[in-house]
Amino acid sequence: MQTFRDRLFTDIFPGRTEVPKTLIFAKDDSHADDVVRIVREEFGRGNDFCQKITYRTGTMRATDKVTDPDGTEREVARYVKIKGSTGKEVLTAFRNSFNPRIAVTVDMIATGTDVKPVEIVFFMRSVASANYFEQMKGRGVRIASRDELAKVTPAGNSPDGTPLPPPPKTRLVIVDAVGVCRESKAERGSLDRQPTQSLKQVFEFIKAGGTDPDAVSALAGKLNRLAAEMTPKQHDDVRKHAGGKGVDDLVAGLVGAIDEANVEARAREMNPGVESPDEKQLEAAEQALIKEAVKPFYDFHLRDLLLQIRQEHDQTIDRVALLPVRGVAEAGQAEPRPVLDQGREPGGQRQPARPGRVGPRHRRGPPGRPRTVRGDRGVLDEGPGGAEVIDLCL
């Protein structure tokens, strides 16, 4: 944290006078408490500067000494309710107000976030799942306009001390304090573990109270693909029916609910004093996370809206009588658009049907283009001009 503090205004964001909105991922709730304390000490700022956003926000960690029957003394952690802001209130302030500048979270992925001004994602925990890691990085890729960023983050000064006009958000910095970006991660195949099931069928299972992890993963995969095709207006419509959450947030909650590291952290929180939860405790923790993640989908208005959007973007593929394309113009040639033959050769014989599809709705970009992390109503490229990694690993 000292290295981050020392390099922040010289190397990472030169010219800034205030800490950019920073999201720190901690290992568990106890670790988050320690990180909050250290951040406040290192930056010499008060409680409003750095706050914790987890489902236990509003509680304080206390320890009691207990004596076992054999006379051994040990400490047992417990959480005491205190007066203060709830996680939702802190998240709202982090999104819309000057303070807090730094938020520390464990399971905010599971509750969903949309904090456009976040310019630094700081990892202080390992992540074993590739899908979960992508979702965590995605918390910082939302584009913010000049006016949106200026509401919560001052622009700073130029090297000669002249005040700068507020800039738009154009970059994301990933600070890696534990080597998470260098670790190998398990992909475990496609996120959609039930590819033969339709979105409607998965919704029916969830609506009936189903909490199977495979169905949750399948729902995340199907919604993730749908989000890539949706228009900005459709994204806005979803947020109106999902309590302000976008499709990205809903997917993040589903993915986080079945991530092993997240499940283990929740199990330890649900069983104070237990360092290695057993299978029963892990299962209970996973079920608790899943129930939180699927709760928005109990609203039939949201389900109907997503099904309608899915139908609008569906493609009908004719595998019986595909029509071959006749004459494709090269790039730059002023020739008419390709026309479809009517399926007959000059002699009147119908061309045999060939398996395949008529053509993709969306074309991929040119080879070599940096891969993008998709955000909500805007993306930042991972590569030149996009996310850069500051490795603080010792």
Short mmCIF file of C-alpha atoms in Angstrom, two decimals:
data_model
loop_
_atom_site.label_atom_id
_atom_site.label_comp_id
_atom_site.label_asym_id
_atom_site.label_seq_id
_atom_site.Cartn_x
_atom_site.Cartn_y
_atom_site.Cartn_z
CA MET A 1 0.00 0.00 0.00
CA GLN A 2 2.95 2.32 0.62
CA THR A 3 4.24 1.66 -2.91
CA PHE A 4 0.81 2.35 -4.38
CA ARG A 5 0.55 5.60 -2.41
CA ASP A 6 4.03 6.75 -3.45
CA ARG A 7 3.57 6.01 -7.17
CA LEU A 8 -0.05 7.11 -7.53
CA PHE A 9 0.47 10.82 -8.30
CA THR A 10 3.83 10.44 -10.06
CA ASP A 11 3.64 7.32 -12.25
CA ILE A 12 0.03 6.09 -12.37
CA PHE A 13 -2.00 9.32 -12.56
CA PRO A 14 0.52 12.19 -12.74
CA GLY A 15 -0.93 15.60 -12.04
CA ARG A 16 -3.89 14.34 -10.05
CA THR A 17 -4.48 15.92 -6.66
CA GLU A 18 -7.06 13.42 -5.40
CA VAL A 19 -7.01 9.63 -5.39
CA PRO A 20 -9.02 8.28 -8.35
CA LYS A 21 -11.98 6.10 -7.48
CA THR A 22 -10.36 2.80 -6.53
CA LEU A 23 -11.95 -0.61 -5.97
CA ILE A 24 -9.90 -3.09 -3.90
CA PHE A 25 -10.75 -6.81 -3.85
CA ALA A 26 -9.92 -8.45 -0.52
CA LYS A 27 -9.82 -12.14 0.39
CA ASP A 28 -12.56 -12.17 3.03
CA ASP A 29 -14.42 -9.88 5.39
CA SER A 30 -11.70 -9.93 8.03
CA HIS A 31 -9.05 -9.14 5.43
CA ALA A 32 -11.23 -6.27 4.14
CA ASP A 33 -11.29 -4.78 7.66
CA ASP A 34 -7.49 -4.89 7.80
CA VAL A 35 -7.13 -3.35 4.33
CA VAL A 36 -9.46 -0.47 5.22
CA ARG A 37 -7.46 0.26 8.36
CA ILE A 38 -4.12 0.18 6.50
CA VAL A 39 -5.38 2.41 3.67
CA ARG A 40 -6.57 5.04 6.12
CA GLU A 41 -3.26 4.94 7.99
CA GLU A 42 -1.04 5.11 4.88
CA PHE A 43 -2.97 7.96 3.26
CA GLY A 44 -3.59 9.74 6.56
CA ARG A 45 -7.27 10.20 5.78
CA GLY A 46 -10.43 9.69 7.80
CA ASN A 47 -13.19 7.10 7.74
CA ASP A 48 -15.01 8.67 4.79
CA PHE A 49 -11.93 8.32 2.56
CA CYS A 50 -11.93 4.48 2.53
CA GLN A 51 -14.88 2.25 3.36
CA LYS A 52 -15.79 -1.39 3.15
CA ILE A 53 -18.64 -2.53 0.92
CA THR A 54 -19.69 -6.09 1.71
CA TYR A 55 -22.84 -7.77 2.95
CA ARG A 56 -21.44 -7.26 6.47
CA THR A 57 -21.06 -3.50 6.17
CA GLY A 58 -22.60 -2.04 9.32
CA THR A 59 -20.96 -4.61 11.59
CA MET A 60 -17.69 -4.61 13.53
CA ARG A 61 -15.36 -7.58 13.91
CA ALA A 62 -14.59 -8.37 17.55
CA THR A 63 -12.63 -11.23 19.10
CA ASP A 64 -13.22 -13.11 22.34
CA LYS A 65 -10.77 -15.34 24.18
CA VAL A 66 -12.18 -18.75 25.03
CA THR A 67 -10.63 -21.66 26.90
CA ASP A 68 -11.02 -25.18 25.54
CA PRO A 69 -11.63 -28.16 27.88
CA ASP A 70 -7.93 -29.02 27.64
CA GLY A 71 -6.99 -25.57 28.93
CA THR A 72 -5.88 -24.15 25.57
CA GLU A 73 -6.79 -20.52 25.00
CA ARG A 74 -7.85 -19.32 21.56
CA GLU A 75 -9.54 -16.34 19.96
CA VAL A 76 -12.99 -16.56 18.36
CA ALA A 77 -14.17 -13.87 15.96
CA ARG A 78 -17.67 -12.46 16.15
CA TYR A 79 -19.47 -9.59 14.44
CA VAL A 80 -21.33 -6.93 16.37
CA LYS A 81 -23.95 -4.66 14.85
CA ILE A 82 -22.92 -1.01 14.91
CA LYS A 83 -24.57 2.20 13.82
CA GLY A 84 -23.44 3.21 10.38
CA SER A 85 -24.07 3.00 6.68
CA THR A 86 -25.33 -0.15 5.00
CA GLY A 87 -23.52 -1.67 2.04
CA LYS A 88 -26.10 -0.23 -0.34
CA GLU A 89 -25.68 3.28 1.09
CA VAL A 90 -21.88 3.11 0.85
CA LEU A 91 -22.12 1.84 -2.74
CA THR A 92 -24.41 4.72 -3.69
CA ALA A 93 -21.98 7.21 -2.17
CA PHE A 94 -19.03 5.54 -3.92
CA ARG A 95 -20.85 5.91 -7.23
CA ASN A 96 -22.24 9.43 -6.90
CA SER A 97 -20.26 11.33 -4.24
CA PHE A 98 -16.71 12.58 -3.71
CA ASN A 99 -16.17 10.17 -0.79
CA PRO A 100 -15.32 7.37 -0.40
CA ARG A 101 -12.33 7.54 -2.75
CA ILE A 102 -11.40 3.89 -2.09
CA ALA A 103 -13.84 1.01 -1.58
CA VAL A 104 -12.79 -2.40 -0.28
CA THR A 105 -15.01 -5.34 -1.16
CA VAL A 106 -15.16 -9.12 -1.06
CA ASP A 107 -18.46 -10.11 -2.62
CA MET A 108 -19.63 -6.88 -4.26
CA ILE A 109 -19.48 -8.81 -7.55
CA ALA A 110 -22.37 -10.93 -6.27
CA THR A 111 -24.49 -7.90 -5.40
CA GLY A 112 -23.88 -6.14 -8.71
CA THR A 113 -22.28 -2.77 -9.29
CA ASP A 114 -22.31 0.00 -11.83
CA VAL A 115 -19.67 2.53 -10.78
CA LYS A 116 -18.53 4.29 -13.93
CA PRO A 117 -15.95 6.59 -12.24
CA VAL A 118 -13.80 3.63 -11.06
CA GLU A 119 -10.37 4.13 -12.64
CA ILE A 120 -8.30 1.65 -10.58
CA VAL A 121 -9.08 -2.01 -9.84
CA PHE A 122 -6.73 -3.25 -7.11
CA PHE A 123 -6.30 -7.00 -6.53
CA MET A 124 -5.26 -8.13 -3.06
CA ARG A 125 -6.61 -11.67 -3.45
CA SER A 126 -6.05 -14.62 -5.77
CA VAL A 127 -8.71 -15.75 -8.23
CA ALA A 128 -8.81 -19.31 -9.54
CA SER A 129 -11.67 -18.93 -12.04
CA ALA A 130 -11.00 -17.26 -15.39
CA ASN A 131 -14.67 -16.30 -15.75
CA TYR A 132 -14.79 -14.75 -12.30
CA PHE A 133 -11.53 -12.88 -12.91
CA GLU A 134 -12.96 -11.34 -16.09
CA GLN A 135 -16.05 -10.21 -14.21
CA MET A 136 -13.94 -8.62 -11.48
CA LYS A 137 -11.86 -6.70 -14.01
CA GLY A 138 -15.08 -5.69 -15.73
CA ARG A 139 -16.06 -3.58 -12.72
CA GLY A 140 -13.69 -0.91 -14.01
CA VAL A 141 -14.32 -0.88 -17.77
CA ARG A 142 -17.40 1.29 -17.85
CA ILE A 143 -16.81 4.49 -19.81
CA ALA A 144 -17.55 7.80 -18.08
CA SER A 145 -17.98 11.07 -19.91
CA ARG A 146 -16.18 14.27 -18.96
CA ASP A 147 -19.18 15.53 -17.00
CA GLU A 148 -19.85 12.20 -15.27
CA LEU A 149 -16.28 11.89 -14.02
CA ALA A 150 -16.01 15.56 -13.01
CA LYS A 151 -18.95 15.14 -10.59
CA VAL A 152 -16.89 12.92 -8.28
CA THR A 153 -13.21 13.26 -9.33
CA PRO A 154 -11.30 16.56 -9.74
CA ALA A 155 -9.09 16.80 -12.80
CA GLY A 156 -5.88 17.90 -11.01
CA ASN A 157 -3.14 20.20 -12.19
CA SER A 158 -0.62 20.30 -15.01
CA PRO A 159 3.13 20.04 -14.19
CA ASP A 160 3.35 23.84 -13.90
CA GLY A 161 0.46 23.94 -11.44
CA THR A 162 -2.20 25.16 -13.85
CA PRO A 163 -5.65 23.60 -13.15
CA LEU A 164 -6.68 21.15 -15.85
CA PRO A 165 -10.19 20.81 -17.31
CA PRO A 166 -11.96 17.62 -16.23
CA PRO A 167 -11.03 14.77 -18.62
CA PRO A 168 -13.30 11.90 -19.68
CA LYS A 169 -12.45 8.43 -18.40
CA THR A 170 -10.16 6.95 -21.04
CA ARG A 171 -8.11 4.35 -19.18
CA LEU A 172 -8.32 1.67 -16.52
CA VAL A 173 -5.39 0.73 -14.29
CA ILE A 174 -5.20 -2.73 -12.74
CA VAL A 175 -2.96 -2.83 -9.67
CA ASP A 176 -1.77 -6.37 -8.98
CA ALA A 177 -0.40 -6.78 -5.45
CA VAL A 178 -0.53 -10.59 -5.31
CA GLY A 179 0.41 -11.76 -8.81
CA VAL A 180 -3.16 -12.66 -9.78
CA CYS A 181 -2.59 -11.57 -13.40
CA ARG A 182 0.27 -14.05 -13.73
CA GLU A 183 -1.51 -17.03 -12.19
CA SER A 184 -3.02 -19.76 -14.36
CA LYS A 185 -6.77 -19.94 -14.06
CA ALA A 186 -9.24 -22.74 -14.73
CA GLU A 187 -11.67 -22.01 -17.57
CA ARG A 188 -13.70 -25.19 -17.00
CA GLY A 189 -15.14 -25.08 -20.48
CA SER A 190 -18.00 -22.90 -21.56
CA LEU A 191 -19.86 -20.84 -18.99
CA ASP A 192 -23.08 -22.24 -20.43
CA ARG A 193 -23.18 -25.74 -18.94
CA GLN A 194 -26.63 -26.47 -20.46
CA PRO A 195 -26.32 -25.42 -24.10
CA THR A 196 -29.30 -27.52 -25.18
CA GLN A 197 -31.65 -25.67 -22.82
CA SER A 198 -33.28 -22.45 -23.99
CA LEU A 199 -33.26 -19.26 -21.95
CA LYS A 200 -36.97 -19.76 -21.28
CA GLN A 201 -36.38 -23.28 -19.95
CA VAL A 202 -33.68 -22.08 -17.58
CA PHE A 203 -35.96 -19.27 -16.39
CA GLU A 204 -38.71 -21.82 -15.68
CA PHE A 205 -36.29 -23.82 -13.53
CA ILE A 206 -35.14 -20.74 -11.60
CA LYS A 207 -38.72 -19.50 -11.18
CA ALA A 208 -39.66 -22.84 -9.58
CA GLY A 209 -36.96 -22.34 -6.94
CA GLY A 210 -34.15 -24.24 -8.66
CA THR A 211 -30.66 -23.48 -7.33
CA ASP A 212 -28.54 -25.99 -9.23
CA PRO A 213 -25.07 -24.49 -9.94
CA ASP A 214 -25.13 -25.81 -13.53
CA ALA A 215 -28.38 -23.97 -14.21
CA VAL A 216 -26.98 -20.79 -12.66
CA SER A 217 -23.88 -21.07 -14.85
CA ALA A 218 -26.05 -21.72 -17.91
CA LEU A 219 -28.15 -18.64 -17.19
CA ALA A 220 -24.99 -16.54 -16.83
CA GLY A 221 -23.65 -17.81 -20.15
CA LYS A 222 -26.87 -17.16 -22.05
CA LEU A 223 -27.28 -13.66 -20.61
CA ASN A 224 -23.64 -12.86 -21.25
CA ARG A 225 -24.08 -13.64 -24.96
CA LEU A 226 -27.32 -11.68 -25.06
CA ALA A 227 -25.69 -8.63 -23.47
CA ALA A 228 -23.22 -8.44 -26.35
CA GLU A 229 -26.10 -8.03 -28.83
CA MET A 230 -28.32 -5.63 -26.89
CA THR A 231 -28.80 -1.99 -27.77
CA PRO A 232 -28.24 0.84 -25.24
CA LYS A 233 -32.01 1.29 -24.92
CA GLN A 234 -32.48 -2.40 -24.13
CA HIS A 235 -29.79 -2.15 -21.45
CA ASP A 236 -31.67 0.80 -19.94
CA ASP A 237 -34.94 -1.15 -20.02
CA VAL A 238 -33.34 -4.03 -18.11
CA ARG A 239 -32.04 -1.70 -15.41
CA LYS A 240 -35.55 -0.30 -14.88
CA HIS A 241 -36.83 -3.80 -14.07
CA ALA A 242 -33.76 -5.03 -12.16
CA GLY A 243 -33.44 -2.40 -9.47
CA GLY A 244 -30.80 -0.43 -11.33
CA LYS A 245 -28.66 -3.44 -12.21
CA GLY A 246 -27.51 -3.94 -15.78
CA VAL A 247 -27.18 -7.28 -17.54
CA ASP A 248 -23.44 -7.22 -16.81
CA ASP A 249 -24.22 -6.90 -13.10
CA LEU A 250 -26.73 -9.74 -13.18
CA VAL A 251 -24.21 -11.98 -14.94
CA ALA A 252 -21.49 -10.99 -12.47
CA GLY A 253 -23.73 -11.95 -9.57
CA LEU A 254 -24.46 -15.37 -11.07
CA VAL A 255 -20.80 -16.07 -11.81
CA GLY A 256 -19.70 -14.92 -8.37
CA ALA A 257 -22.29 -17.10 -6.65
CA ILE A 258 -20.68 -20.31 -7.94
CA ASP A 259 -17.03 -19.27 -7.75
CA GLU A 260 -15.15 -21.57 -5.38
CA ALA A 261 -13.11 -18.83 -3.72
CA ASN A 262 -16.22 -16.73 -3.15
CA VAL A 263 -18.13 -19.70 -1.76
CA GLU A 264 -15.30 -20.55 0.63
CA ALA A 265 -15.10 -16.95 1.84
CA ARG A 266 -18.86 -16.87 2.48
CA ALA A 267 -18.67 -20.22 4.31
CA ARG A 268 -16.03 -18.83 6.68
CA GLU A 269 -18.16 -15.76 7.29
CA MET A 270 -21.19 -17.94 8.06
CA ASN A 271 -19.13 -20.12 10.42
CA PRO A 272 -16.90 -17.84 12.55
CA GLY A 273 -13.78 -19.54 13.79
CA VAL A 274 -13.78 -22.21 11.07
CA GLU A 275 -10.72 -21.92 8.83
CA SER A 276 -11.47 -24.90 6.57
CA PRO A 277 -15.23 -25.28 5.96
CA ASP A 278 -16.49 -28.80 5.28
CA GLU A 279 -18.59 -29.84 2.31
CA LYS A 280 -21.87 -29.22 4.10
CA GLN A 281 -20.85 -25.70 5.08
CA LEU A 282 -19.59 -24.95 1.58
CA GLU A 283 -22.84 -26.16 0.06
CA ALA A 284 -24.87 -23.99 2.44
CA ALA A 285 -22.74 -20.98 1.55
CA GLU A 286 -23.11 -21.64 -2.19
CA GLN A 287 -26.88 -21.94 -1.84
CA ALA A 288 -27.01 -18.64 0.05
CA LEU A 289 -25.03 -16.90 -2.69
CA ILE A 290 -27.15 -18.45 -5.45
CA LYS A 291 -30.41 -17.38 -3.81
CA GLU A 292 -29.12 -13.79 -3.66
CA ALA A 293 -27.96 -13.90 -7.29
CA VAL A 294 -31.18 -15.31 -8.78
CA LYS A 295 -33.57 -13.14 -6.74
CA PRO A 296 -33.97 -10.49 -9.50
CA PHE A 297 -35.21 -13.20 -11.89
CA TYR A 298 -38.24 -13.95 -9.72
CA ASP A 299 -39.76 -10.79 -11.25
CA PHE A 300 -41.76 -11.98 -14.25
CA HIS A 301 -41.49 -8.51 -15.84
CA LEU A 302 -37.71 -8.89 -16.03
CA ARG A 303 -37.94 -12.45 -17.37
CA ASP A 304 -40.45 -11.45 -20.05
CA LEU A 305 -38.33 -8.48 -21.09
CA LEU A 306 -35.18 -10.61 -21.46
CA LEU A 307 -37.08 -13.26 -23.41
CA GLN A 308 -38.48 -10.58 -25.72
CA ILE A 309 -34.99 -9.19 -26.29
CA ARG A 310 -33.69 -12.70 -26.94
CA GLN A 311 -36.41 -13.25 -29.54
CA GLU A 312 -35.62 -9.97 -31.29
CA HIS A 313 -31.98 -10.99 -31.68
CA ASP A 314 -32.57 -14.60 -32.67
CA GLN A 315 -31.54 -15.63 -36.18
CA THR A 316 -33.48 -18.10 -38.27
CA ILE A 317 -31.13 -20.50 -40.06
CA ASP A 318 -32.48 -22.33 -43.11
CA ARG A 319 -30.54 -25.60 -43.29
CA VAL A 320 -32.76 -27.06 -46.04
CA ALA A 321 -32.50 -24.60 -48.91
CA LEU A 322 -29.58 -22.29 -48.35
CA LEU A 323 -29.03 -19.80 -51.16
CA PRO A 324 -25.43 -19.39 -52.39
CA VAL A 325 -23.99 -15.91 -52.70
CA ARG A 326 -23.21 -14.84 -56.27
CA GLY A 327 -20.40 -12.32 -56.71
CA VAL A 328 -18.75 -10.71 -53.68
CA ALA A 329 -17.08 -7.34 -54.28
CA GLU A 330 -13.58 -6.78 -52.90
CA ALA A 331 -13.08 -4.04 -50.36
CA GLY A 332 -12.97 -0.62 -52.00
CA GLN A 333 -14.65 -1.70 -55.25
CA ALA A 334 -17.75 0.23 -56.28
CA GLU A 335 -19.81 -2.82 -57.14
CA PRO A 336 -23.37 -3.57 -56.08
CA ARG A 337 -24.04 -5.51 -52.88
CA PRO A 338 -23.92 -9.32 -53.25
CA VAL A 339 -27.13 -10.87 -54.52
CA LEU A 340 -28.54 -14.24 -53.61
CA ASP A 341 -29.05 -16.79 -56.37
CA GLN A 342 -32.46 -18.37 -56.42
CA GLY A 343 -30.98 -21.78 -55.80
CA ARG A 344 -30.93 -23.00 -59.44
CA GLU A 345 -28.13 -23.60 -61.87
CA PRO A 346 -28.38 -22.35 -65.50
CA GLY A 347 -29.94 -25.67 -66.56
CA GLY A 348 -32.76 -25.27 -64.09
CA GLN A 349 -31.39 -27.80 -61.59
CA ARG A 350 -31.66 -26.78 -57.95
CA GLN A 351 -28.38 -26.52 -56.08
CA PRO A 352 -28.05 -29.14 -53.34
CA ALA A 353 -28.56 -27.79 -49.86
CA ARG A 354 -25.37 -27.26 -47.89
CA PRO A 355 -25.16 -27.14 -44.14
CA GLY A 356 -24.17 -23.83 -42.64
CA ARG A 357 -25.74 -20.46 -42.09
CA VAL A 358 -26.52 -17.53 -44.29
CA GLY A 359 -24.18 -15.13 -42.57
CA PRO A 360 -23.35 -13.75 -39.16
CA ARG A 361 -25.28 -10.81 -37.88
CA HIS A 362 -22.14 -9.24 -36.43
CA ARG A 363 -18.75 -9.20 -38.12
CA ARG A 364 -15.60 -9.57 -36.10
CA GLY A 365 -13.04 -6.79 -36.13
CA PRO A 366 -9.78 -6.94 -38.05
CA PRO A 367 -7.12 -9.43 -36.92
CA GLY A 368 -4.75 -8.17 -34.26
CA ARG A 369 -7.21 -5.76 -32.68
CA PRO A 370 -6.84 -5.70 -28.88
CA ARG A 371 -9.48 -7.77 -27.15
CA THR A 372 -12.08 -5.63 -25.44
CA VAL A 373 -13.65 -6.00 -22.04
CA ARG A 374 -17.32 -5.27 -22.52
CA GLY A 375 -18.77 -2.71 -20.18
CA ASP A 376 -22.20 -1.16 -19.84
CA ARG A 377 -22.95 1.30 -22.67
CA GLY A 378 -19.27 1.53 -23.55
CA VAL A 379 -16.06 -0.48 -23.39
CA LEU A 380 -12.39 0.11 -22.80
CA ASP A 381 -9.89 -1.88 -24.84
CA GLU A 382 -7.55 -4.28 -23.09
CA GLY A 383 -4.36 -3.27 -24.77
CA PRO A 384 -2.88 0.02 -26.00
CA GLY A 385 -5.01 2.85 -24.64
CA GLY A 386 -7.06 0.52 -22.47
CA ALA A 387 -6.40 -1.45 -19.28
CA GLU A 388 -2.82 -1.41 -18.10
CA VAL A 389 -1.42 -3.54 -15.29
CA ILE A 390 0.71 -2.07 -12.53
CA ASP A 391 2.47 -5.03 -10.90
CA LEU A 392 3.28 -4.28 -7.27
CA CYS A 393 4.04 -7.92 -6.45
CA LEU A 394 7.12 -8.31 -4.24
#
